[in-house]
Amino acid sequence: MAGATGHTGREVVRELRARGVSTVAHVRPDSSRLAHWRASFAELGAEVDVTAFELDALCATFERLAPTHVFSCLGTTRARAKQVARAGDAPPTYDSVDYGLTALLVDALAQSRSEACFVYISAAGISPNTRSAYMRARVKAEAHIRESGLAAVIARPSFIVGDRDERRVGEHVGSVVGDAVLGVLGAFGARKLRARYRSTTGAELARALVAHALDHGGGGVSVIEADDLRV
Ligand SMILES: NC(=O)c1ccc[n+]([C@@H]2O[C@H](COP(=O)([O-])OP(=O)(O)OC[C@H]3O[C@@H](n4cnc5c(N)ncnc54)[C@H](OP(=O)(O)O)[C@@H]3O)[C@@H](O)[C@H]2O)c1
């Protein structure tokens, strides 16, 4: 489980453990909260892994663990990039994290000859002609997953809301305004549109993600749109 410390990732770990699935939560080795996450995941009965984001190291970890599923809930934000830049380090980008680290995991999994199913969180409304760097990273990640030949589940949720460690004004406003507009549209009959784009919580998304992942038999890539990410 990569991105296990995030809003959705920690709920995925919780959901997997609630279903009795043996789970390894990946925490980046340089995390300033490593002790906190070790304690928190131990409480859920999940093991913690701190493999570096390097191809050979990840490949060796996949060979050792032989996972049946690899979830990737990694992603950066513009606020994080600003925070890192303020500290004097090279800021992360959607291309380096949301696409780059996802592609690295995919390559390591493919190289380890794993038959595991790769589970990736993309985003609703994705389009190849997008001018948004955030969406472009998702278009590239989805293409990379398809080209890898791995079995995969690609989830495309709308806004993910809930209590976060940090304030995300853009997402909060987007989800509130979006849900209000969709409520009105729904009242006028656009129920499909409302079902697709209304926001979801990390816990709700995690339940759906795990259910779809465990259901995904055989190879191939399943794309799950937002309306099917609510259980
Ligand atoms: N929020 C939304 O409305 C929304 C909607 C659709 C799709 N998505 C996508 O869904 C995914 C999960 O979203 P979320 O809101 O649950 O994410 P989140 O809470 O921001 O968690 C992001 C995860 O990525 C890790 N991460 C970030 N930068 C990293 C880096 N440079 N190196 C290594 N690890 C790094 C974080 O680790 P640390 O805790 O160590 O920083 C954390 O585990 C993301 O890709 C997001 O873009 C989000």
XYZ file of C-alpha atoms and ligand atoms in Angstrom:
279
model
C 0.000 0.000 0.000
C 1.875 3.100 -1.235
C 0.631 6.470 -0.004
C -0.603 4.711 3.142
C -0.132 7.847 5.235
C -2.519 9.914 3.089
C -6.193 10.654 3.634
C -7.386 7.813 1.389
C -4.400 5.519 1.888
C -4.854 5.141 5.635
C -8.533 4.284 5.062
C -7.518 1.650 2.526
C -5.202 0.097 5.141
C -8.039 0.195 7.701
C -10.489 -1.399 5.255
C -8.067 -4.146 4.218
C -7.339 -5.004 7.836
C -11.061 -4.939 8.711
C -11.479 -7.611 6.014
C -8.620 -9.626 7.510
C -6.291 -9.003 4.560
C -2.593 -9.153 5.425
C -1.387 -5.607 4.693
C 1.938 -3.818 4.333
C 1.735 -0.018 4.648
C 4.529 1.804 2.856
C 5.849 4.956 4.544
C 8.510 7.044 2.821
C 11.842 6.391 4.585
C 12.462 10.115 5.219
C 9.039 10.650 6.823
C 9.274 12.967 9.835
C 6.361 11.017 11.382
C 7.699 7.506 10.946
C 7.325 6.610 14.654
C 3.723 7.872 14.617
C 2.870 5.785 11.550
C 4.568 2.680 12.929
C 2.395 2.899 16.043
C -0.753 3.782 14.150
C -0.441 0.954 11.581
C 0.617 -1.533 14.275
C -2.706 -0.790 16.000
C -4.496 -1.809 12.799
C -2.376 -4.957 12.536
C -0.540 -3.777 9.402
C 3.193 -4.163 8.828
C 5.200 -1.063 7.877
C 7.699 -0.989 5.017
C 10.093 1.891 4.320
C 11.678 0.858 1.032
C 13.271 3.785 -0.819
C 11.632 4.996 -4.029
C 14.309 3.318 -6.178
C 13.623 0.747 -8.877
C 15.890 -2.079 -7.649
C 14.925 -1.638 -4.002
C 11.196 -1.662 -4.814
C 11.651 -4.650 -7.091
C 13.407 -6.591 -4.296
C 10.604 -5.677 -1.874
C 7.925 -6.888 -4.301
C 9.856 -10.138 -4.812
C 10.110 -10.625 -1.038
C 6.493 -9.748 -0.229
C 4.863 -11.322 -3.318
C 1.753 -9.124 -2.978
C -1.603 -10.003 -4.547
C -2.524 -6.294 -4.838
C -0.534 -3.065 -4.801
C -2.527 0.088 -4.022
C -1.107 3.468 -4.990
C -2.678 6.488 -3.280
C 0.305 8.793 -3.824
C -0.086 12.397 -4.780
C 1.263 15.853 -4.100
C -0.437 19.248 -3.948
C 0.574 22.792 -4.834
C 0.562 23.647 -1.111
C 3.075 20.870 -0.412
C 5.268 22.053 -3.280
C 5.311 25.581 -1.814
C 6.111 24.203 1.649
C 9.063 22.177 0.317
C 10.316 25.117 -1.766
C 10.176 27.369 1.327
C 12.419 24.852 3.123
C 14.963 25.275 0.303
C 14.449 21.870 -1.380
C 13.427 21.096 -4.969
C 9.617 21.198 -4.932
C 7.673 18.076 -5.915
C 5.408 18.317 -8.955
C 2.398 16.356 -10.185
C 4.703 14.966 -12.832
C 7.407 13.837 -10.372
C 5.076 12.405 -7.700
C 1.599 11.627 -9.064
C 3.015 10.310 -12.338
C 6.693 9.638 -11.556
C 6.372 7.614 -8.357
C 3.361 5.724 -9.714
C 5.316 4.805 -12.858
C 8.250 3.694 -10.689
C 5.999 1.368 -8.672
C 4.482 -0.020 -11.870
C 7.929 -0.649 -13.394
C 9.199 -2.338 -10.224
C 6.116 -4.540 -9.999
C 6.357 -5.510 -13.679
C 10.095 -6.185 -13.365
C 9.507 -8.451 -10.355
C 7.311 -10.592 -12.649
C 4.480 -10.155 -10.210
C 0.931 -11.146 -11.078
C -0.382 -8.639 -8.536
C -3.209 -6.289 -9.419
C -2.123 -2.621 -9.409
C -4.793 -0.327 -7.952
C -4.465 3.338 -8.885
C -6.451 6.456 -7.958
C -6.851 8.647 -11.036
C -9.536 11.365 -11.187
C -13.035 11.969 -12.577
C -13.275 13.963 -15.788
C -9.875 12.868 -17.127
C -9.308 13.810 -20.780
C -6.262 13.373 -23.068
C -6.562 17.008 -24.247
C -6.277 18.465 -20.763
C -4.144 21.563 -20.117
C -4.037 20.893 -16.355
C -0.720 19.544 -15.010
C -2.673 17.555 -12.397
C -4.824 15.831 -15.030
C -1.888 15.380 -17.424
C -0.034 13.411 -14.718
C -3.089 11.137 -14.453
C -3.357 10.666 -18.222
C 0.325 9.644 -18.275
C -0.029 7.346 -15.234
C -3.076 5.596 -16.714
C -1.214 5.078 -20.031
C 1.854 3.765 -18.207
C -0.256 1.250 -16.280
C -1.935 0.003 -19.485
C 1.412 -0.310 -21.284
C 2.921 -2.307 -18.387
C 0.678 -5.299 -19.055
C -0.108 -5.577 -15.329
C -3.591 -6.446 -14.134
C -5.001 -3.186 -12.815
C -7.937 -1.321 -11.362
C -8.006 2.390 -12.195
C -10.426 4.379 -10.032
C -11.613 7.832 -11.129
C -13.153 9.514 -8.073
C -14.510 13.050 -7.886
C -13.520 15.304 -4.913
C -12.355 13.375 -1.832
C -13.526 15.148 1.324
C -13.243 14.584 5.081
C -11.039 15.567 8.016
C -7.527 16.162 6.809
C -4.257 16.959 8.587
C -4.067 20.134 6.481
C -6.555 22.693 5.157
C -7.337 22.377 1.438
C -9.407 25.402 0.597
C -9.564 24.736 -3.172
C -10.807 21.174 -2.779
C -13.230 22.147 -0.024
C -14.768 24.994 -2.038
C -14.782 22.840 -5.193
C -16.594 19.988 -3.457
C -19.153 22.229 -1.701
C -19.961 24.253 -4.840
C -19.876 21.133 -7.011
C -22.214 19.191 -4.723
C -24.623 22.171 -4.536
C -24.743 22.566 -8.340
C -25.159 18.808 -8.762
C -27.957 18.827 -6.183
C -29.861 21.335 -8.323
C -29.107 19.445 -11.536
C -30.204 16.195 -9.848
C -33.517 17.786 -8.938
C -33.973 18.606 -12.643
C -33.316 15.023 -13.669
C -29.547 14.948 -14.207
C -29.161 12.135 -11.681
C -26.414 10.321 -13.598
C -24.303 13.474 -13.652
C -24.880 14.003 -9.925
C -23.946 10.390 -9.145
C -20.721 10.725 -11.120
C -19.380 14.008 -9.832
C -20.622 14.431 -6.243
C -17.817 14.262 -3.688
C -16.896 11.194 -1.655
C -15.074 10.628 1.648
C -11.741 8.852 1.985
C -13.420 6.045 3.934
C -16.208 5.598 1.358
C -13.706 5.594 -1.484
C -11.456 3.110 0.350
C -14.338 0.661 0.860
C -15.228 0.785 -2.833
C -11.600 0.612 -3.943
C -10.889 -2.487 -1.856
C -14.130 -4.172 -2.969
C -13.335 -3.587 -6.671
C -9.700 -4.647 -6.204
C -10.564 -7.915 -4.471
C -13.228 -8.610 -7.132
C -10.831 -8.068 -10.027
C -10.084 -11.567 -11.249
C -7.615 -12.441 -14.025
C -5.663 -9.881 -16.012
C -6.704 -6.743 -17.851
C -7.479 -3.238 -16.711
C -10.797 -2.213 -15.122
C -11.664 1.476 -15.048
C -14.094 2.387 -12.274
C -15.833 5.736 -12.675
C -16.913 7.856 -9.700
C -20.533 6.652 -9.649
C -19.294 3.081 -9.046
C -16.944 4.165 -6.268
C -19.648 4.366 -3.639
C -20.747 1.313 -1.685
N -8.378 15.034 -2.932
C -9.171 14.921 -3.971
O -10.229 15.574 -4.077
C -8.819 13.945 -5.075
C -9.731 13.674 -6.095
C -9.403 12.704 -7.056
C -8.169 12.073 -6.997
N -7.272 12.389 -6.002
C -5.994 11.701 -5.966
O -6.125 10.576 -5.122
C -4.851 10.282 -4.499
C -5.043 10.196 -2.995
O -5.569 11.441 -2.556
P -5.495 11.869 -1.024
O -6.255 13.130 -0.920
O -5.826 10.691 -0.178
O -3.902 12.184 -0.907
P -3.089 12.759 0.346
O -3.883 12.746 1.578
O -2.496 14.063 -0.082
O -1.893 11.671 0.495
C -0.859 11.660 -0.426
C 0.090 10.507 -0.126
O 1.199 10.622 -1.038
C 2.431 10.656 -0.291
N 3.383 11.559 -0.927
C 3.164 12.842 -1.321
N 4.291 13.368 -1.833
C 5.241 12.399 -1.757
C 6.612 12.340 -2.132
N 7.244 13.386 -2.692
N 7.294 11.193 -1.905
C 6.674 10.128 -1.354
N 5.378 10.117 -0.954
C 4.666 11.246 -1.165
C 2.057 11.203 1.083
O 3.058 10.804 1.997
P 3.444 11.737 3.277
O 2.287 11.588 4.233
O 4.706 11.153 3.766
O 3.585 13.122 2.748
C 0.689 10.522 1.292
O 0.874 9.213 1.750
C -3.906 11.405 -4.934
O -3.184 10.997 -6.057
C -4.853 12.511 -5.338
O -4.297 13.417 -6.252
C -7.577 13.280 -5.033
